[in-house]
Coordinates of C-alpha atoms and ligand atoms in Angstrom, one line a residue:
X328 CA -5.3 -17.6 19.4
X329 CA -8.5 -17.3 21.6
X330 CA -6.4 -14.2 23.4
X331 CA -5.6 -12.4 20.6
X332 CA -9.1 -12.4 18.9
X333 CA -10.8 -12.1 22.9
X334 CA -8.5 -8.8 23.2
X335 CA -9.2 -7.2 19.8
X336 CA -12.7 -8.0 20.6
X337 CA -13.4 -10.2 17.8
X338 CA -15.7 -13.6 17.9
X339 CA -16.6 -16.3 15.8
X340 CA -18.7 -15.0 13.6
X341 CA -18.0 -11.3 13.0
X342 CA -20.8 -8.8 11.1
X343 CA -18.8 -7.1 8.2
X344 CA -20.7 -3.9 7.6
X345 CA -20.0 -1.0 9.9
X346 CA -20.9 2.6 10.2
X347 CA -18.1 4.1 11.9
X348 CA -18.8 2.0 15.6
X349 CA -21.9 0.6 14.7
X350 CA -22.6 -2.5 12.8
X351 CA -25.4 -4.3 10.7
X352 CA -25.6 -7.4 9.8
X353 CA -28.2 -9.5 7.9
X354 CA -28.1 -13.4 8.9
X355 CA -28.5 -14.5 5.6
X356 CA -25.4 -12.6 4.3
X357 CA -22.8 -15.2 3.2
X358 CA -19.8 -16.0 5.1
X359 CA -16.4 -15.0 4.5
X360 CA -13.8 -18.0 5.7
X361 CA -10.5 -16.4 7.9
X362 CA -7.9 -19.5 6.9
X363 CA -4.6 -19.1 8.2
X364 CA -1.9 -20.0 6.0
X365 CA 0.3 -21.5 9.0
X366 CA -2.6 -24.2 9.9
X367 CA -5.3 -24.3 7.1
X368 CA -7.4 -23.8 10.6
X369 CA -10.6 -21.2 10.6
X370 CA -9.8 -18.2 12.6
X371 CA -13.3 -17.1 12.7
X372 CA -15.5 -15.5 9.8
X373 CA -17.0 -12.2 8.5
X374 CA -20.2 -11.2 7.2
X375 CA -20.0 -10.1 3.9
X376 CA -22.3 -6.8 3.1
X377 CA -25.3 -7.2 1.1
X378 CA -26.7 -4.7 -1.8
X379 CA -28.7 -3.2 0.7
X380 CA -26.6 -2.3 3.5
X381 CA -23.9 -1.1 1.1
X382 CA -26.9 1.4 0.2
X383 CA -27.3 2.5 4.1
X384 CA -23.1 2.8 4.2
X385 CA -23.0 5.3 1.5
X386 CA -26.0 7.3 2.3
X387 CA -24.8 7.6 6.1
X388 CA -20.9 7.9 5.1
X389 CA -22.5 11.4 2.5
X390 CA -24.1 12.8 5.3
X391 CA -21.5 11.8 7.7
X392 CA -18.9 13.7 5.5
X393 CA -21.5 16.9 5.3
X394 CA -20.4 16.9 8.9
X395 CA -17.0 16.0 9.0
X396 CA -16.0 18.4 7.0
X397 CA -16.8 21.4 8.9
X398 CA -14.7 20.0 11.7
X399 CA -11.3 21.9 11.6
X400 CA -8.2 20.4 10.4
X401 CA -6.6 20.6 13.1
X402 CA -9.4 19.4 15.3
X403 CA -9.4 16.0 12.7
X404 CA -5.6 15.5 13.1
X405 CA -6.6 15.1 16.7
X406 CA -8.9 12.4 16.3
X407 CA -6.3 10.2 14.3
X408 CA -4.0 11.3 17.2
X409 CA -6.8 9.5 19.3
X410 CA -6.5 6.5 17.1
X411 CA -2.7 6.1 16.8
X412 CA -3.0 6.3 21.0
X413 CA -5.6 3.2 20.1
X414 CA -3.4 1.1 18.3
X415 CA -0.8 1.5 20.5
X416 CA -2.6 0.3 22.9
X417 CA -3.7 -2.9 20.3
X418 CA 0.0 -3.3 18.5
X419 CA 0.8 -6.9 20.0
X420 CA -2.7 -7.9 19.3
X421 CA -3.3 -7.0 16.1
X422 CA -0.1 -7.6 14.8
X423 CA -0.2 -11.2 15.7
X424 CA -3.2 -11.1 14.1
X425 CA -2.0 -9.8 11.1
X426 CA 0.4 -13.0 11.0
X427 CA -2.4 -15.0 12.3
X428 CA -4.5 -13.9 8.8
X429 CA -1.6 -13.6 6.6
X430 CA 1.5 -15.5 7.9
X431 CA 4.2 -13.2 7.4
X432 CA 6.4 -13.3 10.8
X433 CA 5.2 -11.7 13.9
X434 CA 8.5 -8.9 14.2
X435 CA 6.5 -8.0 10.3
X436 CA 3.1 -8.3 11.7
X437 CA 3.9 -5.6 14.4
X438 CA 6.0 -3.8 12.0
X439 CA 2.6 -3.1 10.1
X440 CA 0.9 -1.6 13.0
X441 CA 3.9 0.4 13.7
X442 CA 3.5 1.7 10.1
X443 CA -0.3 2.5 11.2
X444 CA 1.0 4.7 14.3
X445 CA 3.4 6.2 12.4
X446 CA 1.2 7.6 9.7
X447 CA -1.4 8.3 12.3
X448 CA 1.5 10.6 14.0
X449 CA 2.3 11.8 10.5
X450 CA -1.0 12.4 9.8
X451 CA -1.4 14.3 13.2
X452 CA 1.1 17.2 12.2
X453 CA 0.5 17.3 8.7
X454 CA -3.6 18.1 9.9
X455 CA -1.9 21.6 10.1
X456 CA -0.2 21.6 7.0
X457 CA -2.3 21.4 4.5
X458 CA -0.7 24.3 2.7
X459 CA -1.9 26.3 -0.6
X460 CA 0.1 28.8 -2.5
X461 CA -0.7 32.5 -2.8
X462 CA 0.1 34.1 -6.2
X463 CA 0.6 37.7 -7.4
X464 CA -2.7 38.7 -9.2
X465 CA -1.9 40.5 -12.6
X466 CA -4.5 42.8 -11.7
X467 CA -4.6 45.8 -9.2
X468 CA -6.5 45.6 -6.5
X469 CA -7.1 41.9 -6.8
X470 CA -5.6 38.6 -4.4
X471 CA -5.4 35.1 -6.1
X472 CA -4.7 32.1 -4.1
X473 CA -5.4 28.6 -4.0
X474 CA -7.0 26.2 -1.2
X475 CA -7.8 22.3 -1.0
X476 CA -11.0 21.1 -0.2
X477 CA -11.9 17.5 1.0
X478 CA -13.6 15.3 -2.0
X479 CA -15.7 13.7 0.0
X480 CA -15.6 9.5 -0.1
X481 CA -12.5 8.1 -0.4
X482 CA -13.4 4.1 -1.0
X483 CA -10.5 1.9 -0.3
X484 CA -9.5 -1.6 -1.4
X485 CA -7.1 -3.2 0.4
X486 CA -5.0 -6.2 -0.4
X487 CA -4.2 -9.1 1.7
X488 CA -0.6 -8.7 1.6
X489 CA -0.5 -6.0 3.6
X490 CA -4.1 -5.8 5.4
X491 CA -4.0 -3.1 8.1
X492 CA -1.1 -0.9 7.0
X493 CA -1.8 0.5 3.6
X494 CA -5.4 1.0 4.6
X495 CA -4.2 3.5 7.3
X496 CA -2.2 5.7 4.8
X497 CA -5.0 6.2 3.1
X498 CA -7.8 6.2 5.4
X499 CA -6.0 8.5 7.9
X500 CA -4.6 11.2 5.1
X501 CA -7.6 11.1 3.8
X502 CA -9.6 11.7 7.1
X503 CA -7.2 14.6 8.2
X504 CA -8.4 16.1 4.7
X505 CA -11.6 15.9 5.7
X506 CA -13.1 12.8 3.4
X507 CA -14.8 9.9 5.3
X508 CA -13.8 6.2 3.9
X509 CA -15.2 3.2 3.4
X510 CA -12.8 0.0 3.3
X511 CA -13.1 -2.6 1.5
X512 CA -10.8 -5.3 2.7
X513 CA -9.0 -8.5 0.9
X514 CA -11.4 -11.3 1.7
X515 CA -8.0 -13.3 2.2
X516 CA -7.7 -11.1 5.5
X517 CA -11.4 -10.1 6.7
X518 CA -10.6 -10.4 10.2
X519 CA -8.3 -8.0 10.1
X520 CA -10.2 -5.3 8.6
X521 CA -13.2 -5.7 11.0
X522 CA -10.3 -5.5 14.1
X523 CA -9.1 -2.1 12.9
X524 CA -12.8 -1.3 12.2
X525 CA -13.3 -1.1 16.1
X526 CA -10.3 0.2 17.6
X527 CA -10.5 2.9 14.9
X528 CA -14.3 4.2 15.3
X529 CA -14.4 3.2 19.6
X530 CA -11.1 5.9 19.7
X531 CA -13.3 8.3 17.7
X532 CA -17.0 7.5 19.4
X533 CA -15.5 7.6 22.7
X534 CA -15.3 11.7 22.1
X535 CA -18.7 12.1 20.2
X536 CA -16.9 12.5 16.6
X537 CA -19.5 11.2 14.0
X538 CA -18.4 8.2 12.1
X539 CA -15.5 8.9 9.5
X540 CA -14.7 5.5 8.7
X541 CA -16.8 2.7 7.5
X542 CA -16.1 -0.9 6.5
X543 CA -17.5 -3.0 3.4
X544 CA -16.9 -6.6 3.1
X545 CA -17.3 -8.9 0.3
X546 CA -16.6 -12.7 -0.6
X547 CA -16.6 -12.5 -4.3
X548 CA -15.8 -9.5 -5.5
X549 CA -19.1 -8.7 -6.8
X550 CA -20.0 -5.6 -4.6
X551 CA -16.3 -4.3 -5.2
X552 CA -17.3 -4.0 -9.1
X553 CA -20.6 -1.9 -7.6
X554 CA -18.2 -0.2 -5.3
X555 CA -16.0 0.9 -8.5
X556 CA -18.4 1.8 -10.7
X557 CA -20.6 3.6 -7.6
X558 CA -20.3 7.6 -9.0
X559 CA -21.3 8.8 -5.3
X560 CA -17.7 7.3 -4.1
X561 CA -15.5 10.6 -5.4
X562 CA -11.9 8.8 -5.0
X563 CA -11.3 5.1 -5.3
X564 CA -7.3 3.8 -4.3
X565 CA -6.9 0.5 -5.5
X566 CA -3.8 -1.7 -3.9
X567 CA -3.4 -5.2 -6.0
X568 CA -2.4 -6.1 -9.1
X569 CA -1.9 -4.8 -12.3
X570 CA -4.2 -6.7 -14.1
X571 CA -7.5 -5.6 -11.9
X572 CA -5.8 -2.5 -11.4
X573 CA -6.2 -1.5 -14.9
X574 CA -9.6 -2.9 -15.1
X575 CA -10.1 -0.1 -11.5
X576 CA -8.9 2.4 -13.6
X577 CA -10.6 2.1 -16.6
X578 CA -13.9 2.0 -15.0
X579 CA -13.4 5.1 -12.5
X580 CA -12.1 7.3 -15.5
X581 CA -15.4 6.1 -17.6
X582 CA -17.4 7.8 -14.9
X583 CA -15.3 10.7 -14.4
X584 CA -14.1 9.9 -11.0
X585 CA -10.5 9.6 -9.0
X586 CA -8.3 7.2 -8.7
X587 CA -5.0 6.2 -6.8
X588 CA -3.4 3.1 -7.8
X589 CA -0.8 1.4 -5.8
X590 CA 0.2 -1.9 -8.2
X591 CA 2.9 -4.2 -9.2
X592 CA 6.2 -4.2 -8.9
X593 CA 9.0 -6.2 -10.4
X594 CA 12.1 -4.8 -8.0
X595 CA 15.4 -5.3 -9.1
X596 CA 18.8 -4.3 -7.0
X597 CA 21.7 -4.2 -8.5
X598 CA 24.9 -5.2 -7.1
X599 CA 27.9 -3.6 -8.8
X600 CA 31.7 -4.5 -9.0
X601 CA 31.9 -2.1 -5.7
X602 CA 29.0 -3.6 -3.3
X603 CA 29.8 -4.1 0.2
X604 CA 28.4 -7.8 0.5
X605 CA 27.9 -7.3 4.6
X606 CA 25.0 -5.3 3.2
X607 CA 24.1 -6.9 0.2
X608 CA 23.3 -10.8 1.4
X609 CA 21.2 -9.6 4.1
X610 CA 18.8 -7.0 2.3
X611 CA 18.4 -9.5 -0.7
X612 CA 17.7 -12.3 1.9
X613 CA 15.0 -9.4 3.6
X614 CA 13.9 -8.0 0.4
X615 CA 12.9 -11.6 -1.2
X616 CA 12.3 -14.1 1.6
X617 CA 10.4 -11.0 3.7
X618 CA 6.6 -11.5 4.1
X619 CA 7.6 -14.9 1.8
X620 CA 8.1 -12.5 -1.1
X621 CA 4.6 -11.0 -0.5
X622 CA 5.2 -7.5 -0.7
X623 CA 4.1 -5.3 -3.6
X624 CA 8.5 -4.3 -3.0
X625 CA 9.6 -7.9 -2.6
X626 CA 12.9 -7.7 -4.8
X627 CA 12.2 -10.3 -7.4
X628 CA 15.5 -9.5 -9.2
X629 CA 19.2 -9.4 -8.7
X630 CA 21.2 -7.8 -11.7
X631 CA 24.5 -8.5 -10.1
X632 CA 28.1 -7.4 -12.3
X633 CA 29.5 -10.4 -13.8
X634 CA 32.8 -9.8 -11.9
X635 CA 30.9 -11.0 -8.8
X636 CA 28.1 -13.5 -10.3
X637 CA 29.5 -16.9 -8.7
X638 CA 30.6 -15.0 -4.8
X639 CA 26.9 -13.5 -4.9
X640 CA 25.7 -17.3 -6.0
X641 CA 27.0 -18.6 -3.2
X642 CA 26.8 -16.7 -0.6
X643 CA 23.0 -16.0 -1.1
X644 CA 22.2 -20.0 -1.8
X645 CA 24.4 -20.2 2.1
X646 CA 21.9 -18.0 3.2
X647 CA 18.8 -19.6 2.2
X648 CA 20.0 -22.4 3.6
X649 CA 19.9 -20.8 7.1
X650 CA 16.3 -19.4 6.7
X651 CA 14.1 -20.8 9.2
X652 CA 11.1 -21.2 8.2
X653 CA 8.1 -22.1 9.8
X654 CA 5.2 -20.9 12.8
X655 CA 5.1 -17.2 12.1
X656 CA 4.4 -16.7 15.4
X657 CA 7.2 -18.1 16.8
X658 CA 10.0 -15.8 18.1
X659 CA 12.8 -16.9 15.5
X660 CA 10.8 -18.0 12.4
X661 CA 12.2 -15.6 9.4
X662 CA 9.5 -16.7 6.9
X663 CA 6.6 -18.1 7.3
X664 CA 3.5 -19.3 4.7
X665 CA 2.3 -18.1 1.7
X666 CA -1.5 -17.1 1.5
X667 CA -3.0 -20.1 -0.1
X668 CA -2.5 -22.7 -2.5
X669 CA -2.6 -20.8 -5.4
X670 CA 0.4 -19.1 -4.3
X671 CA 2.5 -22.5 -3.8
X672 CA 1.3 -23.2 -7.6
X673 CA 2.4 -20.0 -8.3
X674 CA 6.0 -20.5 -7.1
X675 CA 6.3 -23.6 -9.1
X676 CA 4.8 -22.9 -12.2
X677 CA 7.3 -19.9 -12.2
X678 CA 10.1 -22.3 -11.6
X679 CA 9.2 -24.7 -13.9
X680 CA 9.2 -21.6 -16.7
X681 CA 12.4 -21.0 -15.7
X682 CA 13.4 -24.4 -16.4
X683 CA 12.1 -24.2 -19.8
X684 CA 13.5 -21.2 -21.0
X685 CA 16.8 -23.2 -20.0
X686 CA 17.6 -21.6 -16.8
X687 CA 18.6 -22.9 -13.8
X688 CA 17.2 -23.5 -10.2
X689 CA 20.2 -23.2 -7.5
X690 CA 17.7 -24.2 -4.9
X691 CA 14.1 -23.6 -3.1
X692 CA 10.4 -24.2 -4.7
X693 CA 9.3 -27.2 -2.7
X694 CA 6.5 -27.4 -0.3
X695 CA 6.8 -28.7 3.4
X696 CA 5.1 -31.3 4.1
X697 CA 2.4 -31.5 6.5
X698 CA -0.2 -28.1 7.3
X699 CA 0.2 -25.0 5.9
X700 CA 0.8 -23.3 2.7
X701 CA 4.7 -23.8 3.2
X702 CA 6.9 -23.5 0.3
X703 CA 10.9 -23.2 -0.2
X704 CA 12.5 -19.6 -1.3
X705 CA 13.7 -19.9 -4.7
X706 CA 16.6 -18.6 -6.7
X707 CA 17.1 -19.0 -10.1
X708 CA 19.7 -17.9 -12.6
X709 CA 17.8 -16.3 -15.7
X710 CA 17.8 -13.5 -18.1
X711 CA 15.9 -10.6 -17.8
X712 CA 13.7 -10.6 -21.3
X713 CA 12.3 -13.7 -20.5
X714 CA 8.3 -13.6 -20.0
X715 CA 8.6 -15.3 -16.4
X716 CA 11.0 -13.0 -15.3
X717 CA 9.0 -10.0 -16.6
X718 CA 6.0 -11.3 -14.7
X719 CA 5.7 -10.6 -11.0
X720 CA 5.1 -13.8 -9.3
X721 CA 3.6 -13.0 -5.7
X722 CA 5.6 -15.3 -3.7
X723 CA 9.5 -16.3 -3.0
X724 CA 11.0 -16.6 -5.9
X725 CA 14.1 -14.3 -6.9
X726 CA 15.9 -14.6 -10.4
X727 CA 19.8 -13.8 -10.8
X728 CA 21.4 -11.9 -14.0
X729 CA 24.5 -11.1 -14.5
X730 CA 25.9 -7.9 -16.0
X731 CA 28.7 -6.4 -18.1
X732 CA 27.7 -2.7 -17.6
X733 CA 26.0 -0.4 -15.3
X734 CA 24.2 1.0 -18.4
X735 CA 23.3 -2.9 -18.8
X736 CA 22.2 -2.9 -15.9
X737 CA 20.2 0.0 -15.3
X738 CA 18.3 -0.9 -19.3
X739 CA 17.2 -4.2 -17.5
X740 CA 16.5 -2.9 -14.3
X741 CA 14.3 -0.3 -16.4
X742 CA 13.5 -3.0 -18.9
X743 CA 10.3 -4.4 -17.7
X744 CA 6.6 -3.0 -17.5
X745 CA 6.2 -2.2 -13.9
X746 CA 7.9 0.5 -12.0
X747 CA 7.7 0.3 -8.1
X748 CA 11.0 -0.1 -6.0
X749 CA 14.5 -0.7 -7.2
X750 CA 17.8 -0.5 -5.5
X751 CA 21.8 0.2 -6.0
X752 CA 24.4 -1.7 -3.8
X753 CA 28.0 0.2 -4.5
X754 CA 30.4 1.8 -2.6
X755 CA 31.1 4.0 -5.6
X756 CA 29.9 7.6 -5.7
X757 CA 29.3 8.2 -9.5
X758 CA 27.6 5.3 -10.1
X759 CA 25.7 5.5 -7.2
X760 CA 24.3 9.1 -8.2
X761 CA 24.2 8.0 -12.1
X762 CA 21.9 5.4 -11.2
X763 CA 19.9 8.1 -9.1
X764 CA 20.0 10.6 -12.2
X765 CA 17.6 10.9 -14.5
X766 CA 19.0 8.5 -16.4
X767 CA 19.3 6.3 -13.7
X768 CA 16.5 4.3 -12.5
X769 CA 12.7 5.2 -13.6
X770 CA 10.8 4.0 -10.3
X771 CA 9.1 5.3 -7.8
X772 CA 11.5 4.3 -5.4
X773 CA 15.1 4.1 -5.5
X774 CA 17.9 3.5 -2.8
X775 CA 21.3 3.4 -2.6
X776 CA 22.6 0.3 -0.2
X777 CA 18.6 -0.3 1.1
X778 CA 16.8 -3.2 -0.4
X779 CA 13.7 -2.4 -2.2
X780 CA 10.9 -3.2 0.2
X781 CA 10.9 -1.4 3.6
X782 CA 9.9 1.9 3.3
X783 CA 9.0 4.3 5.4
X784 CA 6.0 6.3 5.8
X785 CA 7.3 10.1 5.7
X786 CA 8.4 9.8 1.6
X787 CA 5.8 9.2 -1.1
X788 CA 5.3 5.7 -1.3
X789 CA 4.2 4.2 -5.3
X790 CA 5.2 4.0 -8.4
X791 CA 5.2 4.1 -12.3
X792 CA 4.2 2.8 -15.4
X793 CA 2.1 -0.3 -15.0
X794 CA 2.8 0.4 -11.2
X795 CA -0.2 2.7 -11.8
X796 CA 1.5 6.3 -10.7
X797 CA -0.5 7.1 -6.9
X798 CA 1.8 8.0 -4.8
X799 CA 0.1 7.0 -0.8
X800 CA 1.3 7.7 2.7
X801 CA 4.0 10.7 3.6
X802 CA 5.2 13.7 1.3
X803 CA 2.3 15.5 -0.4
X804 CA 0.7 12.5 -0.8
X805 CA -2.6 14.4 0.9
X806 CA -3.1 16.2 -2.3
X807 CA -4.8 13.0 -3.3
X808 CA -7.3 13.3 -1.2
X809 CA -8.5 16.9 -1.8
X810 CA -9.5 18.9 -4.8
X811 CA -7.5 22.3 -5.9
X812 CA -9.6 25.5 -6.3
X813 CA -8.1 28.6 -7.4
X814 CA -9.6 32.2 -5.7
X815 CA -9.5 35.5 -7.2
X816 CA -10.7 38.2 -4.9
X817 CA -11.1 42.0 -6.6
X818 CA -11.1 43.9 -3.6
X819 CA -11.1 47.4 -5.8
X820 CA -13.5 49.7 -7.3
X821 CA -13.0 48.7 -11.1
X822 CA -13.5 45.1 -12.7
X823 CA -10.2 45.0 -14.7
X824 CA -10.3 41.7 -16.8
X825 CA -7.1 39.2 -17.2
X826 CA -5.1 39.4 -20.6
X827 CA -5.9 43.3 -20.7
X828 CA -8.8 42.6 -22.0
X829 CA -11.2 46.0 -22.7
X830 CA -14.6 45.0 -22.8
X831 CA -16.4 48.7 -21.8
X832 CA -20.3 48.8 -22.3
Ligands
UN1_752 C1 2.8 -3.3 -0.2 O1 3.4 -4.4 -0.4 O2 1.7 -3.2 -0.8 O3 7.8 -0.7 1.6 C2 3.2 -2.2 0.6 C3 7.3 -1.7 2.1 C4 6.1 -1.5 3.0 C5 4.9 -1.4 2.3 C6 4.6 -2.4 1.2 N1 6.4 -0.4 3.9 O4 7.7 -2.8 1.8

């Protein structure tokens, strides 16, 4: 542990407010508590920001971003080039500790950092695309197009779940674009957000760049309210659940800002009469049991065709048995702890809904004795319009329905409030594309014989309904980050006006 923190340059006591590789730090700020989940140990702690250094971080990140702006595109893509070289350099490190902080497994921990170098490299090429459209003006003489402009401070909040990652699709998008960003990290995961903090802003000192990206940390949610409400940060993207998420987006649209939401899910794959179990078992077992059902794209449902209920039954409850689960560090560990002890009660409460409603739990939902927030995977048989199993419960806990239909299927696969990730497993063409169609699934996401969590950073990764419609990382995702203006240039003699208009003095 001392290695890990000694090489990401991180002590006991860590301050928590940064302008870009500077830090302040006021000794009588509280403390925020690293835990991890594995040991119940203290990893070390972070400084939480007070009202008055969050002042000095937004006046420095406005006239930071007067600068940053005139810096060419292309000349910004090659600063986050600078950065991915950075975190290559750090990927070991930080991604164990990433597991450290959160306790999904190390391969997952390191798997985030890869998804930070891949959307720095992403971000890299796409500093040269930032493409507008040219139109045909209606009148003679005259050019229209249309160019995107940076909006200035992008302020992101990040969840614990995935701490580094999801902060670099936004925070390096929105940098190419020519925004500066201040972070707010989960206080669940402080450590890791003050890590990324350095290796970001040394990669970008190191050359002279001013500081683009700044870090805010906060114990008890207090500043993040501020933060929210603050009208001088121009774009706020919000990744947690859809409760606060609503509360984020009610409060940014009261003051006329932006906002990018990246919520709930409640994934469902279904399996039809024509799944290919060799790649069913194993993506429901990765989908669910991955991160310990911590992902925003955990699958939390399996709407599996009657035909093949009691062989999927089996052969997933088989699987489970052969989880190992355990140190997250540890080479061969497939799922380590939950975050805390809520989540545990979490897990439980949800089975012990299930019980109620008269379902039935084939096996999981009991804690491991000894340190560490670890709990069993769960798998329940249940039925889709019951409130549990419209709820998203953040933790390992996957519920089995059976169905008659695909159209069955797809209504409950559609059939609940959030709209994230979903997936079919079929070996049949028509019902693979039907459930691709427009009347097919309504997410943001949908695969054909790929679980539901996994994705990759070059699509556009969110989704709708209570999901909260942003759309982060590859695609046109950028557009988030910039504002549209529309140029009309007469370069003729005469002022025509638009509609034909005659308006002679
Ligand atoms: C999240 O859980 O908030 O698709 C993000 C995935 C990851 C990202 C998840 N690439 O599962």
């Amino acid at each position: 542990m001392k290695n890990i923190l000694e090489s990401l340059d991180l002590e006991a006591v860590n301050p928590g407010t940064w302008l870009g590789a500077e830090s302040i730090e006021d000794s009588n700020a509280s403390i925020i508590e690293s835990i991890n989940p594995a040991t119940g140990e203290v990893i070390g702690s972070v400084r939480s920001t007070t009202a008055a250094e969050y002042e000095k971080v937004v006046t420095t990140a406005r006239a930071s971003f007067a600068q940053w702006r005139n810096i060419p595109a292309p000349l910004r893509g090659n600063a986050i080039r600078l950065i991915g070289n950075a975190l290559r350099d750090h990927r070991e490190a930080l991604g164990s500790l990433v597991t450290m902080e959160m306790g999904k497994i190390k391969a997952e921990g390191i798997g985030e950092v890869q998804e930070m170098i891949d959307i720095a490299d992403f971000a890299v090429g796409q500093s040269r695309m930032m493409y507008g459209n040219t139109m045909h003006s209606e009148r003679p003489l005259h050019r229209m197009y249309e160019q995107w402009h940076p909006l200035g401070i992008v302020g992101t909040i990040s969840a614990f779940n995935f701490p580094v990652a999801v902060y670099s699709w936004n925070a390096f998008i929105a940098a190419i674009c020519g925004n500066v960003n201040i972070w707010k990290p989960s206080p669940k995961a402080p450590l890791c957000g003050v890590a990324v903090q350095k290796i970001v802003n040394k990669a970008l000192a190191d050359e002279g760049l001013p500081p683009v990206f700044f870090l805010i940390n906060d114990g008890s949610n207090e500043l993040a309210q501020q933060f929210v409400n603050d009208k001088r940060i121009d774009l706020i993207s919000f990744t947690g659940s859809c409760a606060v998420g609503k509360k984020v987006a009610a409060n940014v649209a009261s003051r006329m800002g932006k906002f990018l939401l990246e919520l709930g899910g409640n994934n469902a794959i279904i399996v039809d009469e024509h799944a290919n179990f060799d790649l069913v078992i194993p993506a429901i077992v990765f989908g669910a049991v991955g991160t310990a059902g911590q992902r925003c794209t955990s699958t939390r449902r399996i709407l599996v065709h009657c035909s093949r209920f009691d062989d999927l039954k089996s052969a997933l409850v088989k699987a489970y048995g052969q989880i190992r689960i355990g140190d997250p560090l540890a080479d061969d560990t497939l799922m380590g702890p939950v975050i805390d002890e809520a989540a545990m009660a979490g897990v439980e409460s949800s089975l012990a809904a299930v019980r109620d409603a008269g379902g039935e739990v084939l096996c999981g939902g009991e804690r491991i004795a000894g340190a560490g927030n670890f709990i069993t995977p769960a798998i329940a048989v249940a039925e889709n319009d019951w409130e549990i199993v419209q709820t998203e419960t953040f933790g390992p806990v996957l519920y089995l329905i059976p169905f008659d239909t695909l159209d069955d299927a797809i209504a409950m696969q559609n059939g609940v409030v959030q709209g994230l990730s979903s997936a079919i497993f079929t070996d049949n063409l028509q019902n693979a594309e039907y459930f691709l169609s427009q009347s097919g699934s309504d997410c943001g996401i949908a695969n054909v014989n790929i679980g539901t969590s996994g994705a990759e950073i070059g699509g556009a990764f969110g989704g709708e309904k209570e999901t909260g419609g942003g759309r982060e990382a590859g695609s046109d995702s950028w557009k988030a980050y910039m504002r549209r203006q529309t140029n009309t240039i007469n370069w003729g003699k005469d002022l025509p006006l638009a509609q034909g208009i005659n308006f002679d003095l």
